[in-house]
Amino acid sequence: MISVNNLVKKFGSQLVLDNITEHVSPGEKVVVIGPSGSGKSTFLRCLNLLEMPTSGEIIFDGQNITDKKTDINVVRQQMGMVFQHFNLFPHLSILDNLTLAPVQLHRMSAAEAKAEALRLLGMVNLSEKADAYPGQLSGGQKQRIAIVRALAMKPKVMLFDEPTSALDPEMVGEVLGVMKGLAKEGMTMVVVTHEMGFAREVATRVLFMDEGKIMEQGTPEQIFGSPQNPRTKEFLSKVL
């Protein structure tokens, strides 16, 4: 699904991603953990070119998206992205937030988009909020809507950039619940998170990043049960 080859990202003279080569297979749930400033979010944002790599290439679904001839906006329609902050349009109803992109980008008719939006709202137990506005929703509800908005485009992969870090603790569970449901349905997912319980329960593979490198990776059992890298051990001893 995604192949990352020799990915380097610099901000000025600062090396943020240091020659990363990694692959994500269809159906995988790859969870990226590590300390703040380790390059996790930059790595995720490079996958759909929200951050432009300094060098290296990214192949998505057989297409080199780092090729200047690639229309990245077309590619992004297949890559759902959920951010820390919800980025909903405050002046539009929830239903209009969900149907805007599928209709504007000619992926669906207005009727099809509305039917799909209502189906997705039911999936996240927010059917009654279709006519509400973002300002009338809690943080957890807004984030569930942000996930549904990405799903409305029927993407092949979902990218999550610390989707619960801006939420009150009591709202985290409802968002993670939606993500767990997606995982069970077989969605390919790459998730940057500090939620170690989620990583343990949902990940098919955990990547530990530090200093712009993937220091260690493996199954949740390997990473949390018997980490090999001293830096992984040190990090986990502080967060578990």
Short mmCIF file of C-alpha atoms in Angstrom, two decimals:
data_model
loop_
_atom_site.label_atom_id
_atom_site.label_comp_id
_atom_site.label_asym_id
_atom_site.label_seq_id
_atom_site.Cartn_x
_atom_site.Cartn_y
_atom_site.Cartn_z
CA MET A 1 0.00 0.00 0.00
CA ILE A 2 2.74 2.47 1.01
CA SER A 3 6.48 2.15 0.38
CA VAL A 4 8.85 4.74 1.84
CA ASN A 5 12.36 4.64 0.40
CA ASN A 6 15.30 6.57 1.89
CA LEU A 7 13.09 9.35 3.25
CA VAL A 8 14.97 12.41 4.49
CA LYS A 9 13.33 15.58 5.82
CA LYS A 10 15.22 18.67 6.93
CA PHE A 11 13.91 21.95 8.28
CA GLY A 12 16.78 24.25 7.41
CA SER A 13 19.88 22.58 8.84
CA GLN A 14 17.86 20.44 11.28
CA LEU A 15 17.57 16.79 10.25
CA VAL A 16 14.10 15.61 11.28
CA LEU A 17 13.82 12.32 9.36
CA ASP A 18 17.02 10.39 8.83
CA ASN A 19 16.93 8.08 5.81
CA ILE A 20 13.79 6.08 6.66
CA THR A 21 12.80 3.06 4.57
CA GLU A 22 9.51 1.46 5.57
CA HIS A 23 6.54 -0.38 4.04
CA VAL A 24 2.87 -0.58 5.00
CA SER A 25 0.91 -3.53 3.61
CA PRO A 26 -2.85 -3.51 2.91
CA GLY A 27 -4.83 -4.18 6.08
CA GLU A 28 -1.95 -3.38 8.45
CA LYS A 29 -2.48 -1.25 11.53
CA VAL A 30 0.89 0.45 12.04
CA VAL A 31 1.15 2.45 15.25
CA VAL A 32 4.05 4.89 15.61
CA ILE A 33 5.21 5.73 19.14
CA GLY A 34 8.09 7.71 20.56
CA PRO A 35 8.97 10.87 22.48
CA SER A 36 7.89 14.33 21.40
CA GLY A 37 10.20 15.72 18.74
CA SER A 38 11.19 12.29 17.45
CA GLY A 39 9.80 12.92 13.95
CA LYS A 40 6.58 10.86 14.24
CA SER A 41 4.14 13.47 12.98
CA THR A 42 6.54 14.67 10.28
CA PHE A 43 6.87 11.09 9.05
CA LEU A 44 3.08 10.74 8.91
CA ARG A 45 2.63 14.08 7.15
CA CYS A 46 5.21 13.12 4.54
CA LEU A 47 3.10 10.10 3.58
CA ASN A 48 0.58 12.34 1.84
CA LEU A 49 3.01 15.22 1.15
CA LEU A 50 1.57 17.62 3.70
CA GLU A 51 5.29 17.87 4.42
CA MET A 52 7.45 17.69 1.31
CA PRO A 53 10.37 15.26 1.73
CA THR A 54 13.85 16.72 1.28
CA SER A 55 14.84 13.54 -0.54
CA GLY A 56 13.70 9.96 -1.01
CA GLU A 57 10.51 8.64 -2.55
CA ILE A 58 7.07 7.55 -1.41
CA ILE A 59 5.07 5.02 -3.42
CA PHE A 60 1.35 4.84 -2.68
CA ASP A 61 -0.73 2.13 -4.31
CA GLY A 62 1.90 1.69 -7.02
CA GLN A 63 2.26 5.41 -7.79
CA ASN A 64 5.33 7.51 -6.98
CA ILE A 65 3.66 10.46 -5.26
CA THR A 66 6.96 12.32 -4.86
CA ASP A 67 7.19 12.56 -8.66
CA LYS A 68 6.48 16.18 -9.60
CA LYS A 69 4.11 15.00 -12.34
CA THR A 70 1.79 13.35 -9.78
CA ASP A 71 -1.42 15.22 -8.94
CA ILE A 72 -1.18 14.88 -5.17
CA ASN A 73 -4.71 16.23 -4.65
CA VAL A 74 -6.11 13.26 -6.56
CA VAL A 75 -3.94 10.87 -4.53
CA ARG A 76 -5.06 12.44 -1.24
CA GLN A 77 -8.65 11.50 -2.02
CA GLN A 78 -7.55 7.91 -1.30
CA MET A 79 -5.72 8.83 1.94
CA GLY A 80 -7.95 9.89 4.81
CA MET A 81 -6.23 12.15 7.35
CA VAL A 82 -7.32 12.92 10.90
CA PHE A 83 -5.47 15.64 12.83
CA GLN A 84 -5.12 16.61 16.48
CA HIS A 85 -7.58 19.44 15.87
CA PHE A 86 -10.80 18.75 14.09
CA ASN A 87 -10.69 21.32 11.25
CA LEU A 88 -14.46 21.24 10.74
CA PHE A 89 -16.10 24.16 8.95
CA PRO A 90 -17.86 26.01 11.80
CA HIS A 91 -20.44 27.67 9.52
CA LEU A 92 -21.63 24.36 8.02
CA SER A 93 -23.88 21.75 9.62
CA ILE A 94 -22.37 18.36 10.39
CA LEU A 95 -24.16 16.85 7.38
CA ASP A 96 -22.81 19.58 5.11
CA ASN A 97 -19.29 19.09 6.52
CA LEU A 98 -19.52 15.41 5.58
CA THR A 99 -21.00 15.78 2.09
CA LEU A 100 -18.96 18.77 0.87
CA ALA A 101 -15.86 16.96 -0.40
CA PRO A 102 -17.52 13.88 -1.98
CA VAL A 103 -19.89 16.15 -3.94
CA GLN A 104 -17.40 18.91 -4.84
CA LEU A 105 -14.86 16.35 -6.06
CA HIS A 106 -17.53 14.49 -8.02
CA ARG A 107 -17.05 11.25 -6.09
CA MET A 108 -20.79 11.00 -5.40
CA SER A 109 -24.07 12.69 -6.21
CA ALA A 110 -25.58 14.86 -3.47
CA ALA A 111 -28.11 12.13 -2.67
CA GLU A 112 -25.44 9.41 -2.50
CA ALA A 113 -23.20 11.59 -0.32
CA LYS A 114 -26.06 12.35 2.08
CA ALA A 115 -26.99 8.67 2.36
CA GLU A 116 -23.38 7.70 3.03
CA ALA A 117 -22.94 10.52 5.57
CA LEU A 118 -26.03 9.39 7.48
CA ARG A 119 -24.79 5.79 7.43
CA LEU A 120 -21.42 6.87 8.84
CA LEU A 121 -23.04 9.05 11.50
CA GLY A 122 -24.97 5.99 12.61
CA MET A 123 -21.73 4.03 12.78
CA VAL A 124 -20.28 6.51 15.31
CA ASN A 125 -23.59 6.93 17.20
CA LEU A 126 -24.08 10.55 16.17
CA SER A 127 -27.09 10.30 13.85
CA GLU A 128 -28.94 12.89 15.90
CA LYS A 129 -26.21 15.48 15.24
CA ALA A 130 -26.66 15.65 11.45
CA ASP A 131 -28.24 19.12 11.59
CA ALA A 132 -26.10 20.43 14.45
CA TYR A 133 -23.09 22.72 14.01
CA PRO A 134 -19.53 21.99 15.22
CA GLY A 135 -19.81 24.59 17.97
CA GLN A 136 -22.63 22.56 19.54
CA LEU A 137 -20.51 19.39 19.85
CA SER A 138 -18.03 18.19 22.47
CA GLY A 139 -14.40 17.61 21.53
CA GLY A 140 -14.88 13.86 21.36
CA GLN A 141 -17.92 14.26 19.12
CA LYS A 142 -16.03 16.65 16.82
CA GLN A 143 -13.16 14.19 16.47
CA ARG A 144 -15.56 11.35 15.66
CA ILE A 145 -17.08 13.61 12.98
CA ALA A 146 -13.58 14.36 11.65
CA ILE A 147 -12.96 10.62 11.30
CA VAL A 148 -16.29 10.14 9.55
CA ARG A 149 -15.53 13.04 7.20
CA ALA A 150 -12.32 11.29 6.11
CA LEU A 151 -14.20 7.99 5.69
CA ALA A 152 -16.84 9.68 3.52
CA MET A 153 -14.28 9.78 0.70
CA LYS A 154 -13.93 5.95 0.90
CA PRO A 155 -10.12 6.08 1.31
CA LYS A 156 -7.76 3.12 0.95
CA VAL A 157 -5.74 4.12 4.00
CA MET A 158 -6.37 6.25 7.08
CA LEU A 159 -3.64 8.38 8.66
CA PHE A 160 -4.13 9.55 12.26
CA ASP A 161 -1.88 12.25 13.74
CA GLU A 162 -2.29 12.08 17.52
CA PRO A 163 -6.10 12.17 17.18
CA THR A 164 -6.77 12.14 20.94
CA SER A 165 -4.07 14.50 22.23
CA ALA A 166 -6.32 17.58 22.20
CA LEU A 167 -9.19 15.84 24.00
CA ASP A 168 -10.22 15.73 27.64
CA PRO A 169 -9.34 12.31 29.08
CA GLU A 170 -12.98 11.24 29.38
CA MET A 171 -13.50 11.83 25.64
CA VAL A 172 -10.50 9.80 24.51
CA GLY A 173 -12.27 6.46 24.83
CA GLU A 174 -15.08 7.31 22.44
CA VAL A 175 -12.63 8.29 19.69
CA LEU A 176 -10.44 5.25 20.25
CA GLY A 177 -13.58 3.13 20.10
CA VAL A 178 -14.31 4.36 16.57
CA MET A 179 -10.71 3.69 15.55
CA LYS A 180 -10.87 0.16 16.98
CA GLY A 181 -14.01 -0.45 14.96
CA LEU A 182 -12.25 0.66 11.79
CA ALA A 183 -9.35 -1.65 12.55
CA LYS A 184 -11.69 -4.61 12.98
CA GLU A 185 -13.26 -3.86 9.59
CA GLY A 186 -9.83 -4.20 7.96
CA MET A 187 -8.96 -0.56 7.25
CA THR A 188 -5.27 0.05 6.55
CA MET A 189 -4.17 2.52 9.24
CA VAL A 190 -1.05 4.43 10.24
CA VAL A 191 -1.50 5.99 13.66
CA VAL A 192 0.79 8.35 15.58
CA THR A 193 -0.32 8.23 19.20
CA HIS A 194 0.69 8.40 22.85
CA GLU A 195 -2.09 5.94 23.74
CA MET A 196 -0.06 2.84 24.57
CA GLY A 197 -3.14 0.78 25.42
CA PHE A 198 -4.49 1.39 21.93
CA ALA A 199 -1.14 0.44 20.42
CA ARG A 200 -1.10 -2.80 22.40
CA GLU A 201 -4.66 -3.73 21.51
CA VAL A 202 -5.00 -2.67 17.88
CA ALA A 203 -1.58 -2.53 16.22
CA THR A 204 -0.39 -5.28 13.94
CA ARG A 205 3.02 -3.59 14.11
CA VAL A 206 4.51 -0.94 16.38
CA LEU A 207 7.28 1.43 15.25
CA PHE A 208 9.36 3.17 17.91
CA MET A 209 10.88 6.42 16.62
CA ASP A 210 13.55 8.64 18.13
CA GLU A 211 15.90 11.23 16.64
CA GLY A 212 14.29 10.90 13.22
CA LYS A 213 14.89 7.16 12.94
CA ILE A 214 12.86 4.01 13.44
CA MET A 215 14.89 2.57 16.30
CA GLU A 216 12.88 -0.63 16.69
CA GLN A 217 9.74 -2.26 15.35
CA GLY A 218 7.77 -5.42 15.92
CA THR A 219 4.48 -6.81 17.14
CA PRO A 220 2.94 -5.20 20.23
CA GLU A 221 4.01 -8.28 22.19
CA GLN A 222 7.62 -7.81 21.12
CA ILE A 223 7.81 -4.06 21.62
CA PHE A 224 5.95 -3.87 24.93
CA GLY A 225 6.95 -7.27 26.28
CA SER A 226 10.62 -7.57 25.38
CA PRO A 227 12.02 -4.47 23.67
CA GLN A 228 15.59 -4.89 22.46
CA ASN A 229 16.77 -1.34 21.87
CA PRO A 230 17.97 0.47 25.04
CA ARG A 231 16.21 3.67 23.93
CA THR A 232 12.91 1.79 23.48
CA LYS A 233 13.30 0.30 26.96
CA GLU A 234 13.99 3.71 28.47
CA PHE A 235 11.00 5.32 26.75
CA LEU A 236 8.56 2.58 27.71
CA SER A 237 9.77 2.56 31.32
CA LYS A 238 8.59 6.18 31.57
CA VAL A 239 5.21 5.86 29.83
CA LEU A 240 3.91 2.47 30.98
#
